Amino acid sequence: GVFLATLIWSYGGYDQIGALAGEVSGGRRTYILGMMIAIPLNVANYIIPVIFCYIYYGPALDNKPPGWGSGEFSKVAKKIGNWLFIWLLIASILSNFGQYCATVASTSRIIWAMGKGKGTQKKLPSLVSISYRRSDGLVSPIMSIILVGIITFIFSFFNFSFLVQCTVVVRVPALMLEYLALVWLKIKRPEIERPFTVPGGVVGAVALLVPSSCIGAFLLYVNDWKATVVGLGIDLLIV
């Protein structure tokens, strides 16, 4: 369960970039180019350290990998050489900081929009919509950024394995809602002009939904029950 949850956490989240699509210059071309660069780099970021660990541990354990724990990459890097350990440490700090900034940039705008809506579109208190409008017209959702920072600080006290399994319970239903929204719009509003289009109409949208739903159901089935309960509690709180 932890392994699969970690894979989802490591290679997911690209759909959140859509929250920033309106602020990206170059529109469709920039978005696609960024994805084409980011995905291979993300895959290499995880595969290369794993390969080095297998090379290091393999001869000593008859090619049987040990039970790796948190910080295993750093341990191997330090045994190979201090230069590699320092390099990996700096890269890890910058990577985590960049990932945090990207998450804040996308999540804070979603929270801001949910508090700024009117009538039935307003899902959160107006407090979270407090923002600062810059001279170039772009909006900085100050209160939402602070809120995301507080939530991140609280979660930092929990174990990573537990948090990553909680993330699955929150992430899978969210993805299913995105796919269902896609199918619904294909049926009800096919005439809407879209910068990105899934080919095949309704059939193409359903073709994306079915395999993802099966994978999501399996992930929830093998997940730790405690993490599932906490994740469901977060889902209910969001709803």
mmCIF file of N, CA, C and O in Angstrom, residues 149-235:
data_model
loop_
_atom_site.group_PDB
_atom_site.id
_atom_site.type_symbol
_atom_site.label_atom_id
_atom_site.label_comp_id
_atom_site.label_asym_id
_atom_site.label_seq_id
_atom_site.Cartn_x
_atom_site.Cartn_y
_atom_site.Cartn_z
ATOM 1 N N GLY A 149 0.129 27.403 4.248
ATOM 2 C CA GLY A 149 1.334 27.293 5.056
ATOM 3 C C GLY A 149 1.061 26.712 6.434
ATOM 4 O O GLY A 149 1.822 25.876 6.927
ATOM 5 N N ILE A 150 -0.040 27.131 7.064
ATOM 6 C CA ILE A 150 -0.406 26.617 8.388
ATOM 7 C C ILE A 150 -0.733 25.129 8.311
ATOM 8 O O ILE A 150 -0.283 24.334 9.153
ATOM 9 N N ILE A 151 -1.513 24.738 7.300
ATOM 10 C CA ILE A 151 -1.879 23.332 7.144
ATOM 11 C C ILE A 151 -0.634 22.470 6.887
ATOM 12 O O ILE A 151 -0.483 21.383 7.457
ATOM 13 N N THR A 152 0.278 22.984 6.059
ATOM 14 C CA THR A 152 1.516 22.252 5.775
ATOM 15 C C THR A 152 2.353 22.078 7.041
ATOM 16 O O THR A 152 2.926 21.005 7.278
ATOM 17 N N PHE A 153 2.418 23.114 7.853
ATOM 18 C CA PHE A 153 3.178 23.056 9.103
ATOM 19 C C PHE A 153 2.613 21.985 10.029
ATOM 20 O O PHE A 153 3.363 21.228 10.651
ATOM 21 N N ILE A 154 1.294 21.897 10.116
ATOM 22 C CA ILE A 154 0.656 20.899 10.987
ATOM 23 C C ILE A 154 0.954 19.482 10.490
ATOM 24 O O ILE A 154 1.327 18.591 11.268
ATOM 25 N N PHE A 155 0.834 19.274 9.177
ATOM 26 C CA PHE A 155 1.062 17.945 8.626
ATOM 27 C C PHE A 155 2.528 17.527 8.694
ATOM 28 O O PHE A 155 2.835 16.333 8.597
ATOM 29 N N SER A 156 3.439 18.493 8.838
ATOM 30 C CA SER A 156 4.872 18.160 8.883
ATOM 31 C C SER A 156 5.247 17.336 10.107
ATOM 32 O O SER A 156 6.325 16.734 10.152
ATOM 33 N N PHE A 157 4.376 17.282 11.109
ATOM 34 C CA PHE A 157 4.656 16.513 12.315
ATOM 35 C C PHE A 157 4.282 15.032 12.157
ATOM 36 O O PHE A 157 4.597 14.226 13.029
ATOM 37 N N PHE A 158 3.613 14.671 11.066
ATOM 38 C CA PHE A 158 3.175 13.296 10.865
ATOM 39 C C PHE A 158 4.210 12.496 10.083
ATOM 40 O O PHE A 158 5.043 13.057 9.369
ATOM 41 N N ASN A 159 4.118 11.169 10.190
ATOM 42 C CA ASN A 159 4.996 10.261 9.462
ATOM 43 C C ASN A 159 4.689 10.300 7.972
ATOM 44 O O ASN A 159 3.531 10.362 7.566
ATOM 45 N N PHE A 160 5.752 10.244 7.142
ATOM 46 C CA PHE A 160 5.559 10.346 5.691
ATOM 47 C C PHE A 160 4.712 9.202 5.144
ATOM 48 O O PHE A 160 3.825 9.417 4.318
ATOM 49 N N SER A 161 4.968 7.976 5.601
ATOM 50 C CA SER A 161 4.213 6.820 5.100
ATOM 51 C C SER A 161 2.721 6.972 5.365
ATOM 52 O O SER A 161 1.885 6.630 4.525
ATOM 53 N N PHE A 162 2.392 7.487 6.538
ATOM 54 C CA PHE A 162 0.990 7.703 6.894
ATOM 55 C C PHE A 162 0.380 8.804 6.036
ATOM 56 O O PHE A 162 -0.734 8.665 5.507
ATOM 57 N N LEU A 163 1.124 9.889 5.850
ATOM 58 C CA LEU A 163 0.610 11.026 5.073
ATOM 59 C C LEU A 163 0.400 10.661 3.603
ATOM 60 O O LEU A 163 -0.590 11.065 2.989
ATOM 61 N N VAL A 164 1.327 9.879 3.049
ATOM 62 C CA VAL A 164 1.224 9.555 1.631
ATOM 63 C C VAL A 164 0.029 8.643 1.362
ATOM 64 O O VAL A 164 -0.602 8.707 0.297
ATOM 65 N N GLN A 165 -0.338 7.807 2.350
ATOM 66 C CA GLN A 165 -1.528 6.967 2.190
ATOM 67 C C GLN A 165 -2.812 7.780 2.397
ATOM 68 O O GLN A 165 -3.829 7.518 1.756
ATOM 69 N N CYS A 166 -2.752 8.773 3.273
ATOM 70 C CA CYS A 166 -3.894 9.690 3.409
ATOM 71 C C CYS A 166 -4.112 10.464 2.113
ATOM 72 O O CYS A 166 -5.254 10.719 1.702
ATOM 73 N N THR A 167 -2.999 10.816 1.479
ATOM 74 C CA THR A 167 -3.083 11.568 0.224
ATOM 75 C C THR A 167 -3.839 10.790 -0.842
ATOM 76 O O THR A 167 -4.605 11.368 -1.625
ATOM 77 N N VAL A 168 -3.631 9.469 -0.885
ATOM 78 C CA VAL A 168 -4.322 8.634 -1.862
ATOM 79 C C VAL A 168 -5.835 8.727 -1.691
ATOM 80 O O VAL A 168 -6.589 8.850 -2.661
ATOM 81 N N VAL A 169 -6.282 8.677 -0.431
ATOM 82 C CA VAL A 169 -7.724 8.707 -0.159
ATOM 83 C C VAL A 169 -8.329 10.051 -0.561
ATOM 84 O O VAL A 169 -9.495 10.125 -0.951
ATOM 85 N N VAL A 170 -7.535 11.110 -0.466
ATOM 86 C CA VAL A 170 -8.010 12.434 -0.883
ATOM 87 C C VAL A 170 -7.867 12.599 -2.399
ATOM 88 O O VAL A 170 -8.734 13.161 -3.065
ATOM 89 N N ARG A 171 -6.760 12.080 -2.919
ATOM 90 C CA ARG A 171 -6.424 12.308 -4.333
ATOM 91 C C ARG A 171 -7.309 11.511 -5.288
ATOM 92 O O ARG A 171 -7.739 12.039 -6.313
ATOM 93 N N VAL A 172 -7.561 10.265 -4.981
ATOM 94 C CA VAL A 172 -8.337 9.415 -5.890
ATOM 95 C C VAL A 172 -9.745 9.961 -6.124
ATOM 96 O O VAL A 172 -10.170 10.098 -7.276
ATOM 97 N N PRO A 173 -10.523 10.277 -5.077
ATOM 98 C CA PRO A 173 -11.854 10.853 -5.333
ATOM 99 C C PRO A 173 -11.795 12.168 -6.107
ATOM 100 O O PRO A 173 -12.662 12.428 -6.952
ATOM 101 N N ALA A 174 -10.773 12.988 -5.830
ATOM 102 C CA ALA A 174 -10.635 14.256 -6.554
ATOM 103 C C ALA A 174 -10.408 14.018 -8.045
ATOM 104 O O ALA A 174 -11.002 14.689 -8.901
ATOM 105 N N LEU A 175 -9.558 13.043 -8.371
ATOM 106 C CA LEU A 175 -9.312 12.708 -9.777
ATOM 107 C C LEU A 175 -10.565 12.157 -10.442
ATOM 108 O O LEU A 175 -10.861 12.477 -11.600
ATOM 109 N N MET A 176 -11.310 11.323 -9.709
ATOM 110 C CA MET A 176 -12.538 10.772 -10.271
ATOM 111 C C MET A 176 -13.555 11.875 -10.579
ATOM 112 O O MET A 176 -14.249 11.847 -11.600
ATOM 113 N N LEU A 177 -13.623 12.870 -9.701
ATOM 114 C CA LEU A 177 -14.524 14.002 -9.941
ATOM 115 C C LEU A 177 -14.086 14.798 -11.174
ATOM 116 O O LEU A 177 -14.924 15.272 -11.946
ATOM 117 N N GLU A 178 -12.776 14.932 -11.359
ATOM 118 C CA GLU A 178 -12.277 15.635 -12.548
ATOM 119 C C GLU A 178 -12.657 14.886 -13.824
ATOM 120 O O GLU A 178 -13.097 15.492 -14.811
ATOM 121 N N TYR A 179 -12.490 13.568 -13.801
ATOM 122 C CA TYR A 179 -12.847 12.764 -14.979
ATOM 123 C C TYR A 179 -14.352 12.800 -15.226
ATOM 124 O O TYR A 179 -14.801 12.891 -16.384
ATOM 125 N N LEU A 180 -15.139 12.706 -14.159
ATOM 126 C CA LEU A 180 -16.599 12.754 -14.318
ATOM 127 C C LEU A 180 -17.041 14.113 -14.856
ATOM 128 O O LEU A 180 -17.974 14.195 -15.671
ATOM 129 N N ALA A 181 -16.373 15.179 -14.398
ATOM 130 C CA ALA A 181 -16.683 16.510 -14.922
ATOM 131 C C ALA A 181 -16.367 16.597 -16.412
ATOM 132 O O ALA A 181 -17.112 17.216 -17.191
ATOM 133 N N LEU A 182 -15.264 15.964 -16.811
ATOM 134 C CA LEU A 182 -14.903 15.937 -18.231
ATOM 135 C C LEU A 182 -15.971 15.229 -19.053
ATOM 136 O O LEU A 182 -16.400 15.727 -20.101
ATOM 137 N N VAL A 183 -16.419 14.064 -18.577
ATOM 138 C CA VAL A 183 -17.451 13.305 -19.291
ATOM 139 C C VAL A 183 -18.755 14.115 -19.353
ATOM 140 O O VAL A 183 -19.410 14.188 -20.406
ATOM 141 N N TRP A 184 -19.122 14.732 -18.233
ATOM 142 C CA TRP A 184 -20.362 15.515 -18.179
ATOM 143 C C TRP A 184 -20.325 16.683 -19.160
ATOM 144 O O TRP A 184 -21.305 16.953 -19.869
ATOM 145 N N LEU A 185 -19.191 17.388 -19.225
ATOM 146 C CA LEU A 185 -19.059 18.520 -20.152
ATOM 147 C C LEU A 185 -19.060 18.042 -21.604
ATOM 148 O O LEU A 185 -19.569 18.733 -22.493
ATOM 149 N N LYS A 186 -18.488 16.870 -21.854
ATOM 150 C CA LYS A 186 -18.508 16.325 -23.218
ATOM 151 C C LYS A 186 -19.935 16.028 -23.662
ATOM 152 O O LYS A 186 -20.271 16.166 -24.847
ATOM 153 N N ILE A 187 -20.779 15.621 -22.693
ATOM 154 C CA ILE A 187 -22.176 15.292 -23.023
ATOM 155 C C ILE A 187 -23.046 16.535 -23.087
ATOM 156 O O ILE A 187 -23.789 16.740 -24.055
ATOM 157 N N LYS A 188 -22.939 17.405 -22.054
ATOM 158 C CA LYS A 188 -23.830 18.552 -21.931
ATOM 159 C C LYS A 188 -23.365 19.790 -22.687
ATOM 160 O O LYS A 188 -24.198 20.551 -23.195
ATOM 161 N N ARG A 189 -22.058 20.011 -22.730
ATOM 162 C CA ARG A 189 -21.546 21.233 -23.365
ATOM 163 C C ARG A 189 -20.446 20.922 -24.376
ATOM 164 O O ARG A 189 -19.320 21.395 -24.242
ATOM 165 N N PRO A 190 -20.729 20.136 -25.386
ATOM 166 C CA PRO A 190 -19.683 19.789 -26.358
ATOM 167 C C PRO A 190 -19.224 20.962 -27.207
ATOM 168 O O PRO A 190 -18.160 20.904 -27.826
ATOM 169 N N GLU A 191 -20.024 22.045 -27.244
ATOM 170 C CA GLU A 191 -19.706 23.185 -28.112
ATOM 171 C C GLU A 191 -18.712 24.157 -27.487
ATOM 172 O O GLU A 191 -18.210 25.069 -28.173
ATOM 173 N N ILE A 192 -18.402 24.002 -26.206
ATOM 174 C CA ILE A 192 -17.494 24.935 -25.538
ATOM 175 C C ILE A 192 -16.099 24.850 -26.164
ATOM 176 O O ILE A 192 -15.556 23.772 -26.361
ATOM 177 N N GLU A 193 -15.544 26.025 -26.453
ATOM 178 C CA GLU A 193 -14.205 26.068 -27.026
ATOM 179 C C GLU A 193 -13.179 25.793 -25.935
ATOM 180 O O GLU A 193 -13.193 26.423 -24.878
ATOM 181 N N ARG A 194 -12.279 24.847 -26.182
ATOM 182 C CA ARG A 194 -11.299 24.445 -25.186
ATOM 183 C C ARG A 194 -9.889 24.515 -25.768
ATOM 184 O O ARG A 194 -9.664 24.088 -26.906
ATOM 185 N N PRO A 195 -8.926 25.054 -24.986
ATOM 186 C CA PRO A 195 -7.536 25.078 -25.477
ATOM 187 C C PRO A 195 -6.920 23.687 -25.556
ATOM 188 O O PRO A 195 -6.032 23.435 -26.341
ATOM 189 N N PHE A 196 -7.421 22.761 -24.728
ATOM 190 C CA PHE A 196 -6.948 21.370 -24.735
ATOM 191 C C PHE A 196 -8.159 20.457 -24.880
ATOM 192 O O PHE A 196 -9.131 20.587 -24.124
ATOM 193 N N THR A 197 -8.115 19.557 -25.834
ATOM 194 C CA THR A 197 -9.271 18.702 -26.121
ATOM 195 C C THR A 197 -8.867 17.233 -26.094
ATOM 196 O O THR A 197 -7.884 16.838 -26.734
ATOM 197 N N VAL A 198 -9.632 16.428 -25.366
ATOM 198 C CA VAL A 198 -9.444 14.980 -25.377
ATOM 199 C C VAL A 198 -10.131 14.431 -26.620
ATOM 200 O O VAL A 198 -11.341 14.619 -26.789
ATOM 201 N N PRO A 199 -9.416 13.786 -27.521
ATOM 202 C CA PRO A 199 -10.037 13.287 -28.754
ATOM 203 C C PRO A 199 -10.998 12.144 -28.477
ATOM 204 O O PRO A 199 -10.917 11.467 -27.454
ATOM 205 N N GLY A 200 -11.931 11.947 -29.413
ATOM 206 C CA GLY A 200 -12.853 10.824 -29.300
ATOM 207 C C GLY A 200 -14.184 11.158 -28.673
ATOM 208 O O GLY A 200 -15.012 10.259 -28.472
ATOM 209 N N GLY A 201 -14.398 12.421 -28.329
ATOM 210 C CA GLY A 201 -15.683 12.820 -27.756
ATOM 211 C C GLY A 201 -15.953 12.151 -26.425
ATOM 212 O O GLY A 201 -15.054 11.979 -25.592
ATOM 213 N N VAL A 202 -17.207 11.724 -26.226
ATOM 214 C CA VAL A 202 -17.603 11.084 -24.969
ATOM 215 C C VAL A 202 -16.865 9.761 -24.784
ATOM 216 O O VAL A 202 -16.438 9.415 -23.668
ATOM 217 N N VAL A 203 -16.697 9.010 -25.863
ATOM 218 C CA VAL A 203 -16.005 7.713 -25.780
ATOM 219 C C VAL A 203 -14.564 7.896 -25.313
ATOM 220 O O VAL A 203 -14.063 7.138 -24.467
ATOM 221 N N GLY A 204 -13.898 8.921 -25.835
ATOM 222 C CA GLY A 204 -12.524 9.190 -25.423
ATOM 223 C C GLY A 204 -12.424 9.565 -23.951
ATOM 224 O O GLY A 204 -11.508 9.135 -23.252
ATOM 225 N N ALA A 205 -13.406 10.351 -23.475
ATOM 226 C CA ALA A 205 -13.412 10.746 -22.061
ATOM 227 C C ALA A 205 -13.656 9.541 -21.157
ATOM 228 O O ALA A 205 -13.011 9.388 -20.113
ATOM 229 N N VAL A 206 -14.575 8.664 -21.560
ATOM 230 C CA VAL A 206 -14.868 7.465 -20.772
ATOM 231 C C VAL A 206 -13.667 6.524 -20.793
ATOM 232 O O VAL A 206 -13.374 5.855 -19.788
ATOM 233 N N ALA A 207 -12.943 6.482 -21.911
ATOM 234 C CA ALA A 207 -11.767 5.624 -22.020
ATOM 235 C C ALA A 207 -10.687 6.039 -21.025
ATOM 236 O O ALA A 207 -9.898 5.201 -20.563
ATOM 237 N N LEU A 208 -10.639 7.322 -20.682
ATOM 238 C CA LEU A 208 -9.711 7.789 -19.657
ATOM 239 C C LEU A 208 -10.224 7.462 -18.255
ATOM 240 O O LEU A 208 -9.449 7.168 -17.349
ATOM 241 N N LEU A 209 -11.545 7.522 -18.099
ATOM 242 C CA LEU A 209 -12.156 7.337 -16.785
ATOM 243 C C LEU A 209 -12.050 5.896 -16.279
ATOM 244 O O LEU A 209 -11.719 5.661 -15.110
ATOM 245 N N VAL A 210 -12.315 4.913 -17.142
ATOM 246 C CA VAL A 210 -12.417 3.518 -16.707
ATOM 247 C C VAL A 210 -11.115 2.972 -16.121
ATOM 248 O O VAL A 210 -11.107 2.472 -14.983
ATOM 249 N N PRO A 211 -9.976 3.027 -16.839
ATOM 250 C CA PRO A 211 -8.746 2.473 -16.246
ATOM 251 C C PRO A 211 -8.317 3.219 -14.983
ATOM 252 O O PRO A 211 -7.832 2.601 -14.027
ATOM 253 N N SER A 212 -8.502 4.540 -14.972
ATOM 254 C CA SER A 212 -8.132 5.313 -13.783
ATOM 255 C C SER A 212 -8.994 4.929 -12.588
ATOM 256 O O SER A 212 -8.507 4.864 -11.453
ATOM 257 N N SER A 213 -10.273 4.666 -12.835
ATOM 258 C CA SER A 213 -11.175 4.259 -11.756
ATOM 259 C C SER A 213 -10.765 2.907 -11.182
ATOM 260 O O SER A 213 -10.800 2.697 -9.963
ATOM 261 N N CYS A 214 -10.368 1.985 -12.057
ATOM 262 C CA CYS A 214 -9.942 0.650 -11.601
ATOM 263 C C CYS A 214 -8.674 0.749 -10.745
ATOM 264 O O CYS A 214 -8.570 0.112 -9.692
ATOM 265 N N ILE A 215 -7.715 1.556 -11.201
ATOM 266 C CA ILE A 215 -6.475 1.733 -10.440
ATOM 267 C C ILE A 215 -6.771 2.391 -9.098
ATOM 268 O O ILE A 215 -6.241 1.997 -8.061
ATOM 269 N N GLY A 216 -7.644 3.418 -9.119
ATOM 270 C CA GLY A 216 -8.002 4.108 -7.886
ATOM 271 C C GLY A 216 -8.682 3.196 -6.886
ATOM 272 O O GLY A 216 -8.390 3.242 -5.679
ATOM 273 N N ALA A 217 -9.586 2.342 -7.367
ATOM 274 C CA ALA A 217 -10.281 1.398 -6.476
ATOM 275 C C ALA A 217 -9.300 0.414 -5.850
ATOM 276 O O ALA A 217 -9.400 0.089 -4.658
ATOM 277 N N PHE A 218 -8.338 -0.057 -6.631
ATOM 278 C CA PHE A 218 -7.338 -0.992 -6.104
ATOM 279 C C PHE A 218 -6.459 -0.319 -5.053
ATOM 280 O O PHE A 218 -6.139 -0.923 -4.015
ATOM 281 N N LEU A 219 -6.083 0.946 -5.288
ATOM 282 C CA LEU A 219 -5.263 1.676 -4.327
ATOM 283 C C LEU A 219 -5.985 1.844 -2.997
ATOM 284 O O LEU A 219 -5.398 1.681 -1.929
ATOM 285 N N LEU A 220 -7.275 2.150 -3.062
ATOM 286 C CA LEU A 220 -8.049 2.302 -1.838
ATOM 287 C C LEU A 220 -8.200 0.969 -1.114
ATOM 288 O O LEU A 220 -8.239 0.919 0.121
ATOM 289 N N TYR A 221 -8.263 -0.132 -1.882
ATOM 290 C CA TYR A 221 -8.433 -1.460 -1.288
ATOM 291 C C TYR A 221 -7.197 -1.875 -0.494
ATOM 292 O O TYR A 221 -7.316 -2.462 0.595
ATOM 293 N N VAL A 222 -5.988 -1.585 -1.009
ATOM 294 C CA VAL A 222 -4.752 -2.026 -0.359
ATOM 295 C C VAL A 222 -4.233 -0.995 0.635
ATOM 296 O O VAL A 222 -3.219 -1.212 1.292
ATOM 297 N N ASN A 223 -4.915 0.121 0.775
ATOM 298 C CA ASN A 223 -4.454 1.189 1.658
ATOM 299 C C ASN A 223 -4.625 0.807 3.131
ATOM 300 O O ASN A 223 -5.491 0.007 3.494
ATOM 301 N N ASP A 224 -3.800 1.382 3.991
ATOM 302 C CA ASP A 224 -3.911 1.174 5.434
ATOM 303 C C ASP A 224 -5.234 1.749 5.934
ATOM 304 O O ASP A 224 -5.611 2.867 5.567
ATOM 305 N N TRP A 225 -5.941 0.999 6.784
ATOM 306 C CA TRP A 225 -7.286 1.413 7.176
ATOM 307 C C TRP A 225 -7.277 2.697 8.014
ATOM 308 O O TRP A 225 -8.201 3.515 7.919
ATOM 309 N N LYS A 226 -6.223 2.899 8.810
ATOM 310 C CA LYS A 226 -6.146 4.123 9.615
ATOM 311 C C LYS A 226 -5.990 5.348 8.720
ATOM 312 O O LYS A 226 -6.648 6.381 8.922
ATOM 313 N N ALA A 227 -5.106 5.227 7.713
ATOM 314 C CA ALA A 227 -4.920 6.334 6.777
ATOM 315 C C ALA A 227 -6.187 6.570 5.971
ATOM 316 O O ALA A 227 -6.530 7.715 5.653
ATOM 317 N N THR A 228 -6.905 5.488 5.660
ATOM 318 C CA THR A 228 -8.154 5.620 4.904
ATOM 319 C C THR A 228 -9.200 6.385 5.711
ATOM 320 O O THR A 228 -9.897 7.256 5.177
ATOM 321 N N VAL A 229 -9.292 6.090 7.014
ATOM 322 C CA VAL A 229 -10.257 6.777 7.869
ATOM 323 C C VAL A 229 -9.937 8.270 7.947
ATOM 324 O O VAL A 229 -10.821 9.124 7.817
ATOM 325 N N VAL A 230 -8.658 8.595 8.149
ATOM 326 C CA VAL A 230 -8.250 10.002 8.213
ATOM 327 C C VAL A 230 -8.502 10.693 6.881
ATOM 328 O O VAL A 230 -9.001 11.822 6.826
ATOM 329 N N GLY A 231 -8.161 10.003 5.792
ATOM 330 C CA GLY A 231 -8.385 10.585 4.466
ATOM 331 C C GLY A 231 -9.852 10.837 4.178
ATOM 332 O O GLY A 231 -10.219 11.868 3.610
ATOM 333 N N LEU A 232 -10.710 9.888 4.579
ATOM 334 C CA LEU A 232 -12.153 10.081 4.396
ATOM 335 C C LEU A 232 -12.654 11.251 5.236
ATOM 336 O O LEU A 232 -13.548 12.002 4.809
ATOM 337 N N GLY A 233 -12.074 11.414 6.436
ATOM 338 C CA GLY A 233 -12.437 12.557 7.265
ATOM 339 C C GLY A 233 -12.078 13.874 6.592
ATOM 340 O O GLY A 233 -12.860 14.828 6.627
ATOM 341 N N ILE A 234 -10.911 13.902 5.935
ATOM 342 C CA ILE A 234 -10.501 15.107 5.195
ATOM 343 C C ILE A 234 -11.443 15.351 4.021
ATOM 344 O O ILE A 234 -11.838 16.493 3.730
ATOM 345 N N ASP A 235 -11.830 14.253 3.324
ATOM 346 C CA ASP A 235 -12.783 14.372 2.209
ATOM 347 C C ASP A 235 -14.098 14.977 2.674
ATOM 348 O O ASP A 235 -14.656 15.879 2.033
#
